[in-house]
PDB file of C-alpha atoms in Angstrom:
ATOM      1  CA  UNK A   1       2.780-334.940 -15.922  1.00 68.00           C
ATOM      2  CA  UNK A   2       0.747-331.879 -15.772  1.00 72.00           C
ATOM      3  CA  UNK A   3      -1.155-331.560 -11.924  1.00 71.00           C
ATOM      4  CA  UNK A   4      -3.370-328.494 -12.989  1.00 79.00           C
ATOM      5  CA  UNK A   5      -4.661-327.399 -16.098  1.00 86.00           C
ATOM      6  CA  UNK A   6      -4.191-323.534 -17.607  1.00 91.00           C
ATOM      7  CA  UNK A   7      -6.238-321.347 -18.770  1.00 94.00           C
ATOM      8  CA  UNK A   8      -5.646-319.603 -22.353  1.00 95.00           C
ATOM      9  CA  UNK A   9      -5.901-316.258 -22.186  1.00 96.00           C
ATOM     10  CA  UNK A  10      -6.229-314.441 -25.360  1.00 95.00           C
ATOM     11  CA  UNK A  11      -4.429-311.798 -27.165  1.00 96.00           C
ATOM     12  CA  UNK A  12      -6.751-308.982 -26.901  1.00 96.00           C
ATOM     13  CA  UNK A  13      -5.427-307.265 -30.371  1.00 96.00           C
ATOM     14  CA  UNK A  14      -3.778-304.075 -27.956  1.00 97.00           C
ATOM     15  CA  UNK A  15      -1.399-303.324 -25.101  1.00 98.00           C
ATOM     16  CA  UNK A  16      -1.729-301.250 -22.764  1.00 98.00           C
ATOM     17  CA  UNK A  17       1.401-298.712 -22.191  1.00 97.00           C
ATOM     18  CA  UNK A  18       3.569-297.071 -19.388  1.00 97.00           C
ATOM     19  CA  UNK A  19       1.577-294.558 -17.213  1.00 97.00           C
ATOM     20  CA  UNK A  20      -1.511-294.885 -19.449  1.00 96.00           C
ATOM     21  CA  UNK A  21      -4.974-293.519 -18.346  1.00 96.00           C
ATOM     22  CA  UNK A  22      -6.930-296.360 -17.280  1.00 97.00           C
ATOM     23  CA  UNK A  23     -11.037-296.499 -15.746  1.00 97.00           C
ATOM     24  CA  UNK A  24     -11.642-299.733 -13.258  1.00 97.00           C
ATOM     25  CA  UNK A  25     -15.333-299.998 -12.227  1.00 98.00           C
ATOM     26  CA  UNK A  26     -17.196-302.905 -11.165  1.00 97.00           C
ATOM     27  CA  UNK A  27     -17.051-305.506  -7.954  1.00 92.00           C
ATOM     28  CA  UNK A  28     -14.812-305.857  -5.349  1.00 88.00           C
ATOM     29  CA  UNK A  29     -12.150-307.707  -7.896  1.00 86.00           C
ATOM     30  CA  UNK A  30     -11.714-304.750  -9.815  1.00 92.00           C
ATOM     31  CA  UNK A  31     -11.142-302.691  -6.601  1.00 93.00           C
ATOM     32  CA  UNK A  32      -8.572-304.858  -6.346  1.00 92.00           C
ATOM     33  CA  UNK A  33      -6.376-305.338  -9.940  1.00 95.00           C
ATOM     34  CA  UNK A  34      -7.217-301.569 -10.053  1.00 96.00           C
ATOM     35  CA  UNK A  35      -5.157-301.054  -6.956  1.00 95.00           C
ATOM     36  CA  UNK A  36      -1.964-303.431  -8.318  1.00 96.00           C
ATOM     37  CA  UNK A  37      -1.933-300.627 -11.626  1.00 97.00           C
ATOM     38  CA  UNK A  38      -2.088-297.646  -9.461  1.00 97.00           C
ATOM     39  CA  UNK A  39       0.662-298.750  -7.780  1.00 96.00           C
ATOM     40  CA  UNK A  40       2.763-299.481 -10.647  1.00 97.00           C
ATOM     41  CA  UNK A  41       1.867-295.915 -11.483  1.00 97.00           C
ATOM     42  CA  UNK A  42      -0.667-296.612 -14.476  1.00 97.00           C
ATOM     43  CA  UNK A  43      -3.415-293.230 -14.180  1.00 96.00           C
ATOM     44  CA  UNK A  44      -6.078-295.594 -12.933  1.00 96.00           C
ATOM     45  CA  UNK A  45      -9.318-293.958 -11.896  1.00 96.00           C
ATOM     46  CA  UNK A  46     -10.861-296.995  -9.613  1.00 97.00           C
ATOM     47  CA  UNK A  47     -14.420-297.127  -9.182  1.00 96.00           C
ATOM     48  CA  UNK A  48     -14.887-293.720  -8.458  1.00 95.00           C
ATOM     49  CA  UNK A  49     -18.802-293.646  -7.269  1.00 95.00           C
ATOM     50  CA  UNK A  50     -17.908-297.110  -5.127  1.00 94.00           C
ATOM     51  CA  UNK A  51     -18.015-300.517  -5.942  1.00 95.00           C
ATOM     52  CA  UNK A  52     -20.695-301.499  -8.861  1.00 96.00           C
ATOM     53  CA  UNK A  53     -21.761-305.572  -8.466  1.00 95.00           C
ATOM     54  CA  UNK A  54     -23.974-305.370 -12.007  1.00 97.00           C
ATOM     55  CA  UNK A  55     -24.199-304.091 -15.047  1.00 98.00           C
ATOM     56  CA  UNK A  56     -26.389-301.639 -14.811  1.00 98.00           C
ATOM     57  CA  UNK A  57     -24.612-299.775 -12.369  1.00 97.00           C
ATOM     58  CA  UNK A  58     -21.443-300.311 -14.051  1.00 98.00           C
ATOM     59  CA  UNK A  59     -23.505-297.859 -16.628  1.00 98.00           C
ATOM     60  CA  UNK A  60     -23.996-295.633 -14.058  1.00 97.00           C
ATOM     61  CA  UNK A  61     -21.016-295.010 -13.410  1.00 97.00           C
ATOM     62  CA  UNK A  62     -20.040-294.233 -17.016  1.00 97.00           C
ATOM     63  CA  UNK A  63     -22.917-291.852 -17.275  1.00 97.00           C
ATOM     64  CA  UNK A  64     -22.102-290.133 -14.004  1.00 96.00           C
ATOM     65  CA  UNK A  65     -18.642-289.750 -15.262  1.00 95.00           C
ATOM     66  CA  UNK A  66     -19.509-288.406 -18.846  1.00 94.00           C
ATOM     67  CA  UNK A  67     -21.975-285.644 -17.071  1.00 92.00           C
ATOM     68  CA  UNK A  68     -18.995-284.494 -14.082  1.00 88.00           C
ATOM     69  CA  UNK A  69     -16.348-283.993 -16.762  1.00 81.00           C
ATOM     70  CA  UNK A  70     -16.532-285.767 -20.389  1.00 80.00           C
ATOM     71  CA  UNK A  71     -12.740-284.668 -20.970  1.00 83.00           C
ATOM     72  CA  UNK A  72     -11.699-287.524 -18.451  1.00 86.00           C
ATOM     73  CA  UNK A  73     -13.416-290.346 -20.747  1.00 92.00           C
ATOM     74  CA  UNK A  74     -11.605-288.701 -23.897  1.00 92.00           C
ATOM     75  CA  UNK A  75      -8.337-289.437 -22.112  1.00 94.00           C
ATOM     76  CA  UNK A  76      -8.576-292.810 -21.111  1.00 96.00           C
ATOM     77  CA  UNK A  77      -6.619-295.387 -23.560  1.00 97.00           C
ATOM     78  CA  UNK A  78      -8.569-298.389 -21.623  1.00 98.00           C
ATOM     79  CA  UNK A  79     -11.213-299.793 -19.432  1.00 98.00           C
ATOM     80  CA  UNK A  80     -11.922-302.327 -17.653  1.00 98.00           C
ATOM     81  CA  UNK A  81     -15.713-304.010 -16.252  1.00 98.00           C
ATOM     82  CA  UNK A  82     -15.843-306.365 -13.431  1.00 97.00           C
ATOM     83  CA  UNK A  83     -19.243-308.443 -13.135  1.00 97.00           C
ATOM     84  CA  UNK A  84     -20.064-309.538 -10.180  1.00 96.00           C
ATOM     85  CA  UNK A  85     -23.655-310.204 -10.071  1.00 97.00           C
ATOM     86  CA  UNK A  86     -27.067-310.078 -12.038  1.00 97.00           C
ATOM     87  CA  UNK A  87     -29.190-309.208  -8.893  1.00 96.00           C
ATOM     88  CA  UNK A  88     -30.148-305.387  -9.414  1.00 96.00           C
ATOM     89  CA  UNK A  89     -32.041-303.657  -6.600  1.00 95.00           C
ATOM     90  CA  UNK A  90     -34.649-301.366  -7.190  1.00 96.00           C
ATOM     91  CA  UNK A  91     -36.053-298.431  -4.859  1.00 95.00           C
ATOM     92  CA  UNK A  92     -39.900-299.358  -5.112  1.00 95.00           C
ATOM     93  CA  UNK A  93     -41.234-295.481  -4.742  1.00 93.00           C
ATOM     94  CA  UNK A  94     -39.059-294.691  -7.474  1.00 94.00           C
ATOM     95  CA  UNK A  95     -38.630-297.558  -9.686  1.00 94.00           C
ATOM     96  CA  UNK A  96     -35.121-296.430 -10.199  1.00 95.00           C
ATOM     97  CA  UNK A  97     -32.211-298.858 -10.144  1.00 96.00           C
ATOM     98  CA  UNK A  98     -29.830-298.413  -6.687  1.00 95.00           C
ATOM     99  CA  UNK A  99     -25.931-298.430  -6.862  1.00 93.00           C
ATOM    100  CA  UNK A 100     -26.250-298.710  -3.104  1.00 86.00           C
ATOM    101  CA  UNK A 101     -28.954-299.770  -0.802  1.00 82.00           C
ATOM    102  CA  UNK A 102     -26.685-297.373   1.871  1.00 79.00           C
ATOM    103  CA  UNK A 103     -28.271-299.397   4.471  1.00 82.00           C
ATOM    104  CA  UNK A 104     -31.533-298.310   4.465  1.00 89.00           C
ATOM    105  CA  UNK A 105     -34.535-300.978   5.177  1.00 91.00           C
ATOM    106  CA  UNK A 106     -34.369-303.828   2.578  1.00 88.00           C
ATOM    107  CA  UNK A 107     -38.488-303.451   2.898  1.00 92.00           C
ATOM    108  CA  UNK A 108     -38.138-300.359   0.850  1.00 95.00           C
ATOM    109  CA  UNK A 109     -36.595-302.097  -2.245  1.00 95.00           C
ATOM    110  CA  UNK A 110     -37.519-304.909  -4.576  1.00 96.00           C
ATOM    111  CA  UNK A 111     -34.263-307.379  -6.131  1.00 95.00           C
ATOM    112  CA  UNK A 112     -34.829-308.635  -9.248  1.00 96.00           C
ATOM    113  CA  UNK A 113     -32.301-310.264 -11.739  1.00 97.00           C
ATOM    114  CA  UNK A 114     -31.366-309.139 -15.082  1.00 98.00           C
ATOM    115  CA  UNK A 115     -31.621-311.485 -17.975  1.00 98.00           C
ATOM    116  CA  UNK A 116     -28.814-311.875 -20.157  1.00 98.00           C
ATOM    117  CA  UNK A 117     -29.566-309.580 -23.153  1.00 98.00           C
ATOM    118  CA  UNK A 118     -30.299-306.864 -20.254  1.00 98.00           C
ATOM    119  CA  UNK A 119     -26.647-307.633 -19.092  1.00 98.00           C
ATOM    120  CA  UNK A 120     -25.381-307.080 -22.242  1.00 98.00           C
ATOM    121  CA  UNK A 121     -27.894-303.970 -23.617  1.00 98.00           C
ATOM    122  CA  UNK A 122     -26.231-302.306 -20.018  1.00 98.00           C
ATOM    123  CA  UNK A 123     -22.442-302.970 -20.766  1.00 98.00           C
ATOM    124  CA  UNK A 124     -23.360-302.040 -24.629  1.00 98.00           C
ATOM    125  CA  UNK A 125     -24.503-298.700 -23.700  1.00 98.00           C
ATOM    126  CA  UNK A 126     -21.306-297.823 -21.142  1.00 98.00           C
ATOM    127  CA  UNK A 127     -18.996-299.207 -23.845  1.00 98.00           C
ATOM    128  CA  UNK A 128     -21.013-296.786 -26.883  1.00 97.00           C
ATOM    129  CA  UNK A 129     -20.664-293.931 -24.326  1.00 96.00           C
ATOM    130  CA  UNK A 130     -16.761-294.699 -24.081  1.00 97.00           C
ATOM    131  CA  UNK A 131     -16.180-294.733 -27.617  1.00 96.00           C
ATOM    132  CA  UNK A 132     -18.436-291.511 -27.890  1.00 95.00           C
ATOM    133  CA  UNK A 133     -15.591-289.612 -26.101  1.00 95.00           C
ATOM    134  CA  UNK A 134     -12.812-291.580 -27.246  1.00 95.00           C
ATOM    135  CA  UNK A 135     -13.781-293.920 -30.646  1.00 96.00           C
ATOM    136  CA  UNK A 136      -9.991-295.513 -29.458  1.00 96.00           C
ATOM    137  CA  UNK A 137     -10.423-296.708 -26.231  1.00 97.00           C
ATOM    138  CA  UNK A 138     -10.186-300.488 -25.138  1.00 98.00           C
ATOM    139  CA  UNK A 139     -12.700-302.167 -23.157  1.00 98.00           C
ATOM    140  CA  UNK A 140     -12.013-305.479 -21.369  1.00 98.00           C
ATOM    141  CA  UNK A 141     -14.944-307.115 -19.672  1.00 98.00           C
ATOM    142  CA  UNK A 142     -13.980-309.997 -17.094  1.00 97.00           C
ATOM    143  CA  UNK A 143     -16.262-311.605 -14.196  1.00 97.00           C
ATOM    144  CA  UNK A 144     -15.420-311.682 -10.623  1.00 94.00           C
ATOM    145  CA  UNK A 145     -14.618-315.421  -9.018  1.00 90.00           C
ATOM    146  CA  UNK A 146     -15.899-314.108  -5.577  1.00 86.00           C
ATOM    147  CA  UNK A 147     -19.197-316.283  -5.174  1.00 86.00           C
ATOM    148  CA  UNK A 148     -22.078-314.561  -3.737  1.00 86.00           C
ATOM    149  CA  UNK A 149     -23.119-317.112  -0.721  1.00 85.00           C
ATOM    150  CA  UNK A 150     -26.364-315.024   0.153  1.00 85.00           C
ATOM    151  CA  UNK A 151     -27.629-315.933  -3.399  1.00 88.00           C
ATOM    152  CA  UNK A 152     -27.112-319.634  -2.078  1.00 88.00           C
ATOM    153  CA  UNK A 153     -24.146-321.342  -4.061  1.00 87.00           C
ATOM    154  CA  UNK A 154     -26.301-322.276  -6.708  1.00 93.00           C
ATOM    155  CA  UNK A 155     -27.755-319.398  -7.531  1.00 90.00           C
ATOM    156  CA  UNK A 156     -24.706-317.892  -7.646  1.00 91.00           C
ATOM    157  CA  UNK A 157     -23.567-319.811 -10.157  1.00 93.00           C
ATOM    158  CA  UNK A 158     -26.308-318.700 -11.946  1.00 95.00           C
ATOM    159  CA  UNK A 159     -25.892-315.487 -11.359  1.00 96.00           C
ATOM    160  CA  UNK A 160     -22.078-315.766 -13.320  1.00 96.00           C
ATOM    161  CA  UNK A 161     -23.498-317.674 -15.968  1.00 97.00           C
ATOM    162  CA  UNK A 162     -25.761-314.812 -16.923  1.00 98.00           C
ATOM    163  CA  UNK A 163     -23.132-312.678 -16.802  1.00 98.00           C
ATOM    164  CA  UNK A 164     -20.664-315.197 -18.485  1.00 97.00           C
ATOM    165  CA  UNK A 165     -23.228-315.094 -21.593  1.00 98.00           C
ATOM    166  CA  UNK A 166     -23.915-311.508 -21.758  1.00 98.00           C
ATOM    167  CA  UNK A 167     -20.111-310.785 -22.140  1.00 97.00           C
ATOM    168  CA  UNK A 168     -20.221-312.888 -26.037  1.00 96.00           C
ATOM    169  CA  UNK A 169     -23.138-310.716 -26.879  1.00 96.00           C
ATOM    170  CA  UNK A 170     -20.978-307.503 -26.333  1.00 97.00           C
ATOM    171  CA  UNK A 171     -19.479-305.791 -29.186  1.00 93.00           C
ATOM    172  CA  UNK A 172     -16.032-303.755 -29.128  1.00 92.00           C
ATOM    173  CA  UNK A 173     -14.643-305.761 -25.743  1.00 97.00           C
ATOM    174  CA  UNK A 174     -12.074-308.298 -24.994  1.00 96.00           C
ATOM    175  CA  UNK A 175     -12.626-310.855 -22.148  1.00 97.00           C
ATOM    176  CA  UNK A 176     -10.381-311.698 -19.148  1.00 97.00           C
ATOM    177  CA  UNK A 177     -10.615-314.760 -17.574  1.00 97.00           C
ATOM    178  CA  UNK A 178     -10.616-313.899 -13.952  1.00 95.00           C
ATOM    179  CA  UNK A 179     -13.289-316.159 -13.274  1.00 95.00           C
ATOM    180  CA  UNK A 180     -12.196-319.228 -14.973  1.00 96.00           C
ATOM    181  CA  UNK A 181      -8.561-318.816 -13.652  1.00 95.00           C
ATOM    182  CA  UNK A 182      -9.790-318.962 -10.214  1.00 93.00           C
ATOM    183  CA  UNK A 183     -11.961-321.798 -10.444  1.00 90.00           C
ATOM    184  CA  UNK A 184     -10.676-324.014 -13.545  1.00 90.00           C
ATOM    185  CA  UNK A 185      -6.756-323.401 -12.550  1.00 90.00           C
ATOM    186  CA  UNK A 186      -6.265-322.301  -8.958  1.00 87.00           C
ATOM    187  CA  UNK A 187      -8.941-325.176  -7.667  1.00 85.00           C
ATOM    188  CA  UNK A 188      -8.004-324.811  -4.412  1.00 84.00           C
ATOM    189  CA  UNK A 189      -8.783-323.163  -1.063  1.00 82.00           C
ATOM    190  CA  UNK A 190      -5.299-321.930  -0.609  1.00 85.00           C
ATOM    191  CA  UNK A 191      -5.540-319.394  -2.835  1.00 83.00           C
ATOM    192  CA  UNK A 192      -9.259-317.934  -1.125  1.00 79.00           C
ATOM    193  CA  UNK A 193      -9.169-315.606   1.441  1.00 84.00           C
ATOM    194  CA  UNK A 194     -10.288-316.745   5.198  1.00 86.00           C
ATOM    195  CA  UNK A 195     -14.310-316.223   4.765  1.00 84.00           C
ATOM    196  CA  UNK A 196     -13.297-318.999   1.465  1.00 85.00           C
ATOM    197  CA  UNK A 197     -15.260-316.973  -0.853  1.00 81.00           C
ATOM    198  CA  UNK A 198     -13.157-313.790  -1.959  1.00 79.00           C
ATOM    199  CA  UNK A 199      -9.314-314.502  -3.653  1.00 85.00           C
ATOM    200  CA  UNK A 200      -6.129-314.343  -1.643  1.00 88.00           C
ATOM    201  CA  UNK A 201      -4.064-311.872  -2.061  1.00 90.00           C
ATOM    202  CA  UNK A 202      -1.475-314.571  -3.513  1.00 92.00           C
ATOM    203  CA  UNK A 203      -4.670-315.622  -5.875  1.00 91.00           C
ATOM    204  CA  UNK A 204      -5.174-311.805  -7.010  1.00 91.00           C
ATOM    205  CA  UNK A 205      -0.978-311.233  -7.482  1.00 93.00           C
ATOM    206  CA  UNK A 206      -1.409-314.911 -10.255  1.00 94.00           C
ATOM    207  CA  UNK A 207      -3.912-313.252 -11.921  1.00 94.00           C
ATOM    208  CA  UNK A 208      -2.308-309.582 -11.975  1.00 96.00           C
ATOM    209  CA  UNK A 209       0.759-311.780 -13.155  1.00 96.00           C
ATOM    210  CA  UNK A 210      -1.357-313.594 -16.253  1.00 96.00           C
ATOM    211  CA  UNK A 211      -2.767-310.308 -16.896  1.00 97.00           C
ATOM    212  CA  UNK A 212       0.407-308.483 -17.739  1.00 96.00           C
ATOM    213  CA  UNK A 213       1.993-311.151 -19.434  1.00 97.00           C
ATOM    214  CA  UNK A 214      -0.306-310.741 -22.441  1.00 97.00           C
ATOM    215  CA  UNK A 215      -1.870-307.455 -21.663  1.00 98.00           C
ATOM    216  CA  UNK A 216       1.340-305.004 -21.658  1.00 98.00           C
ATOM    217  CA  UNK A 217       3.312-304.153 -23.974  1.00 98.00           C
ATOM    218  CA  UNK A 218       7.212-304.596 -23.996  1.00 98.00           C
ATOM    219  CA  UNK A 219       7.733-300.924 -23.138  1.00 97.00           C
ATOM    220  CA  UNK A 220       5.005-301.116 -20.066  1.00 98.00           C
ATOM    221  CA  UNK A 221       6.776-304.396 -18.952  1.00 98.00           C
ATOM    222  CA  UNK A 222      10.226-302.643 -18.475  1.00 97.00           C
ATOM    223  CA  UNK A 223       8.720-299.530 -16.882  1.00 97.00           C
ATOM    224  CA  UNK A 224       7.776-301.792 -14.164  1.00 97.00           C
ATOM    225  CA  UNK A 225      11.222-303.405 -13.953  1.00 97.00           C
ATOM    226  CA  UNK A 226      12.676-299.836 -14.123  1.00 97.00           C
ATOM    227  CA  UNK A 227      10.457-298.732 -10.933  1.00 97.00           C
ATOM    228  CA  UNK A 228      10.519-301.518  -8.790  1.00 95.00           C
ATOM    229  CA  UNK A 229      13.512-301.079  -6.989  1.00 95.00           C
ATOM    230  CA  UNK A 230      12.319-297.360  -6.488  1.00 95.00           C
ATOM    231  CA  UNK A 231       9.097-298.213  -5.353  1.00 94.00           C
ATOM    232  CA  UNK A 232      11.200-300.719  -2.569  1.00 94.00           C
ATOM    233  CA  UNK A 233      12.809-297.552  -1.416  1.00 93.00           C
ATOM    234  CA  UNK A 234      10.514-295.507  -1.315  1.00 92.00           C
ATOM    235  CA  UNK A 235       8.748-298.187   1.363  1.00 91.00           C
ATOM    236  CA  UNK A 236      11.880-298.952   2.869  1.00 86.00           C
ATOM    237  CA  UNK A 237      11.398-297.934   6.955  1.00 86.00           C
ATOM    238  CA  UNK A 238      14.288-296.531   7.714  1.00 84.00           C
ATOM    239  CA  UNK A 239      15.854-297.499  11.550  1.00 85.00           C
ATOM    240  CA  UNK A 240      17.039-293.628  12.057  1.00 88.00           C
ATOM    241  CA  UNK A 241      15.096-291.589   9.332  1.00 83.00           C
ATOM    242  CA  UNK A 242      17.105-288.433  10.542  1.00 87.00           C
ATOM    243  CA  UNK A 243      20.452-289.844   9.765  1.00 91.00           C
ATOM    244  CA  UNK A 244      23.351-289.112   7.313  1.00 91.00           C
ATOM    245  CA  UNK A 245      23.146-292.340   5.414  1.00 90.00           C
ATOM    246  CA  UNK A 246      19.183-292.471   4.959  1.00 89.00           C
ATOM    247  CA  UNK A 247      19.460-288.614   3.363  1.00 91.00           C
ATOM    248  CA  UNK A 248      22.160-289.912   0.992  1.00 91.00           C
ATOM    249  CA  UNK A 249      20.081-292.789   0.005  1.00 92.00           C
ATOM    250  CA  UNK A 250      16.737-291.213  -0.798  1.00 92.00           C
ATOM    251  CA  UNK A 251      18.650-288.266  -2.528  1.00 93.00           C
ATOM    252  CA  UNK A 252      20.066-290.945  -5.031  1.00 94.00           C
ATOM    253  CA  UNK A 253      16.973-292.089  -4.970  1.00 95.00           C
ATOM    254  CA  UNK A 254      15.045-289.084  -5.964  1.00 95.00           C
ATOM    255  CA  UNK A 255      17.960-288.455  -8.756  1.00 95.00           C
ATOM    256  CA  UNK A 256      16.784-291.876 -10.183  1.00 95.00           C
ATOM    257  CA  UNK A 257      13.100-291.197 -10.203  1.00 95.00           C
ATOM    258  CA  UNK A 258      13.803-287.729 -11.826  1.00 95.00           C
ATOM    259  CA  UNK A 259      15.629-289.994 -14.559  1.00 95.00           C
ATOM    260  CA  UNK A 260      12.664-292.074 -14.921  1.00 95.00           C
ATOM    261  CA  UNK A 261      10.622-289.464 -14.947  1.00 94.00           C
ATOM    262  CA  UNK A 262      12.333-287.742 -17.997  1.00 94.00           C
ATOM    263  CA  UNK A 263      12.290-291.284 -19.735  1.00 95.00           C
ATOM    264  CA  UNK A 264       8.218-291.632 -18.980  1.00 95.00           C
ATOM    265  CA  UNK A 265       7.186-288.319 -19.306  1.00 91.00           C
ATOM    266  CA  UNK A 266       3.267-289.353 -18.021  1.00 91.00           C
ATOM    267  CA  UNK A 267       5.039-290.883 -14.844  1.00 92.00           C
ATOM    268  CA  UNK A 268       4.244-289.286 -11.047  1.00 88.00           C
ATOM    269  CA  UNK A 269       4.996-290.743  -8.091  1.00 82.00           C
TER     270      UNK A 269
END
């Protein structure tokens, strides 16, 4: 008998490689699986301007990146969008859309919500802007499971049903199913963190884990095998970090990174 039921998750036509250049922007979640490929040494540039909740400021950060230095979006090989919310924020002398509020009186803004072809116009113009610099980059688009209580739960379900939509009317992207993992397969509050509304980290390490089974390719797959062990020694905490034994062990070790290194030329540690 089957106790839970699994989500598909589809093959998104590409793989990402060893050590390939990779942009992360969007919520929280994205802080997060952006984190687990930095430190299996993928080049992941991780929401660089802070944490973007919607769409429009997703495209904000794609436009601020473009202006500092266009060569970085040439480079990247893939990209990834995590929606968190529809709710936009606007500065009401201005009119102009706010990344962040940086704590200033909520009197001086107006929140609206963005409609679900707004959604998608937003992450269509980011993903044109990629494919300016770089016509063969991949794009994955996935929504964040952590539920906005301030919204009221409702509303917040709302809010990831715009986005949910929005993501079909997007051309040139895959989808991830963060969102549905969490909620149609983990359905339980083991697997939330204590304030019950963001992932665990055990929730975040499943989905990293469903992520990489169909989105890297063979040769990314055993560059991780290959580096594990180093990456265990190289946070090993040495008892006596000044003695004969610990020097022999990180030498070896350094003589096996320089061999991985010369296997994976784009790998640094």
């Amino acid at each position: 008998m089957e106790f839970r039921t699994i989500v598909d998750v589809e093959d998104p036509g590409f793989r990402i490689e060893p050590c390939e250049e990779m942009l992360f922007v969007g919520s929280c979640f994205a802080d997060n699986i952006g984190a687990r490929f930095k430190e299996e040494k993928f080049r992941a540039t991780v929401n660089p301007f802070g944490v973007m909740y919607n769409p429009a400021s997703i495209l904000h950060t794609v436009e601020r990146l473009s202006l500092a230095d266009p060569s970085i979006l040439g480079s990247l090989r893939t990209a990834f969008f995590t929606l968190g919310t529809n709710h936009i924020y606007r500065l009401k002398e201005t009119g102009e859309i706010v990344d962040n509020c940086q704590k200033r009186p909520q009197s001086l803004f107006t929140e609206e919500e963005l409609t679900v072809d707004e959604c998608a116009n937003y992450l269509q113009k980011a993903i044109d802007i990629l494919r300016a610099a770089n016509p063969d980059i991949h794009v994955v688009l996935t929504v964040s499971p952590i539920r906005y209580r301030k919204y009221g739960y409702h509303g917040s379900q709302l809010s990831k049903a715009t986005l949910l939509l929005a993501t079909r009317q997007v051309a040139g992207a895959s989808y991830f199913p963060a969102y549905e993992i969490i909620n149609d397969e983990l359905r339980d509050y083991r697997f939330y963190a204590e304030d019950m509304l963001h992932p665990s980290s055990q929730a975040v390490e499943y989905i990293w884990q469903r992520l990489s089974e169909v989105y890297l390719s063979d040769a990314a797959k055993q560059f991780i095998k290959e580096w594990q062990p180093l990456k265990a020694a190289l946070n090993h905490k040495p008892f006596n970090p000044e003695s004969q034994e610990y020097r022999i062990f990180m030498d070896k070790t350094m003589l096996k990174i320089a061999e991985l290194q010369k296997k994976y030329p784009n790998f640094a540690v």
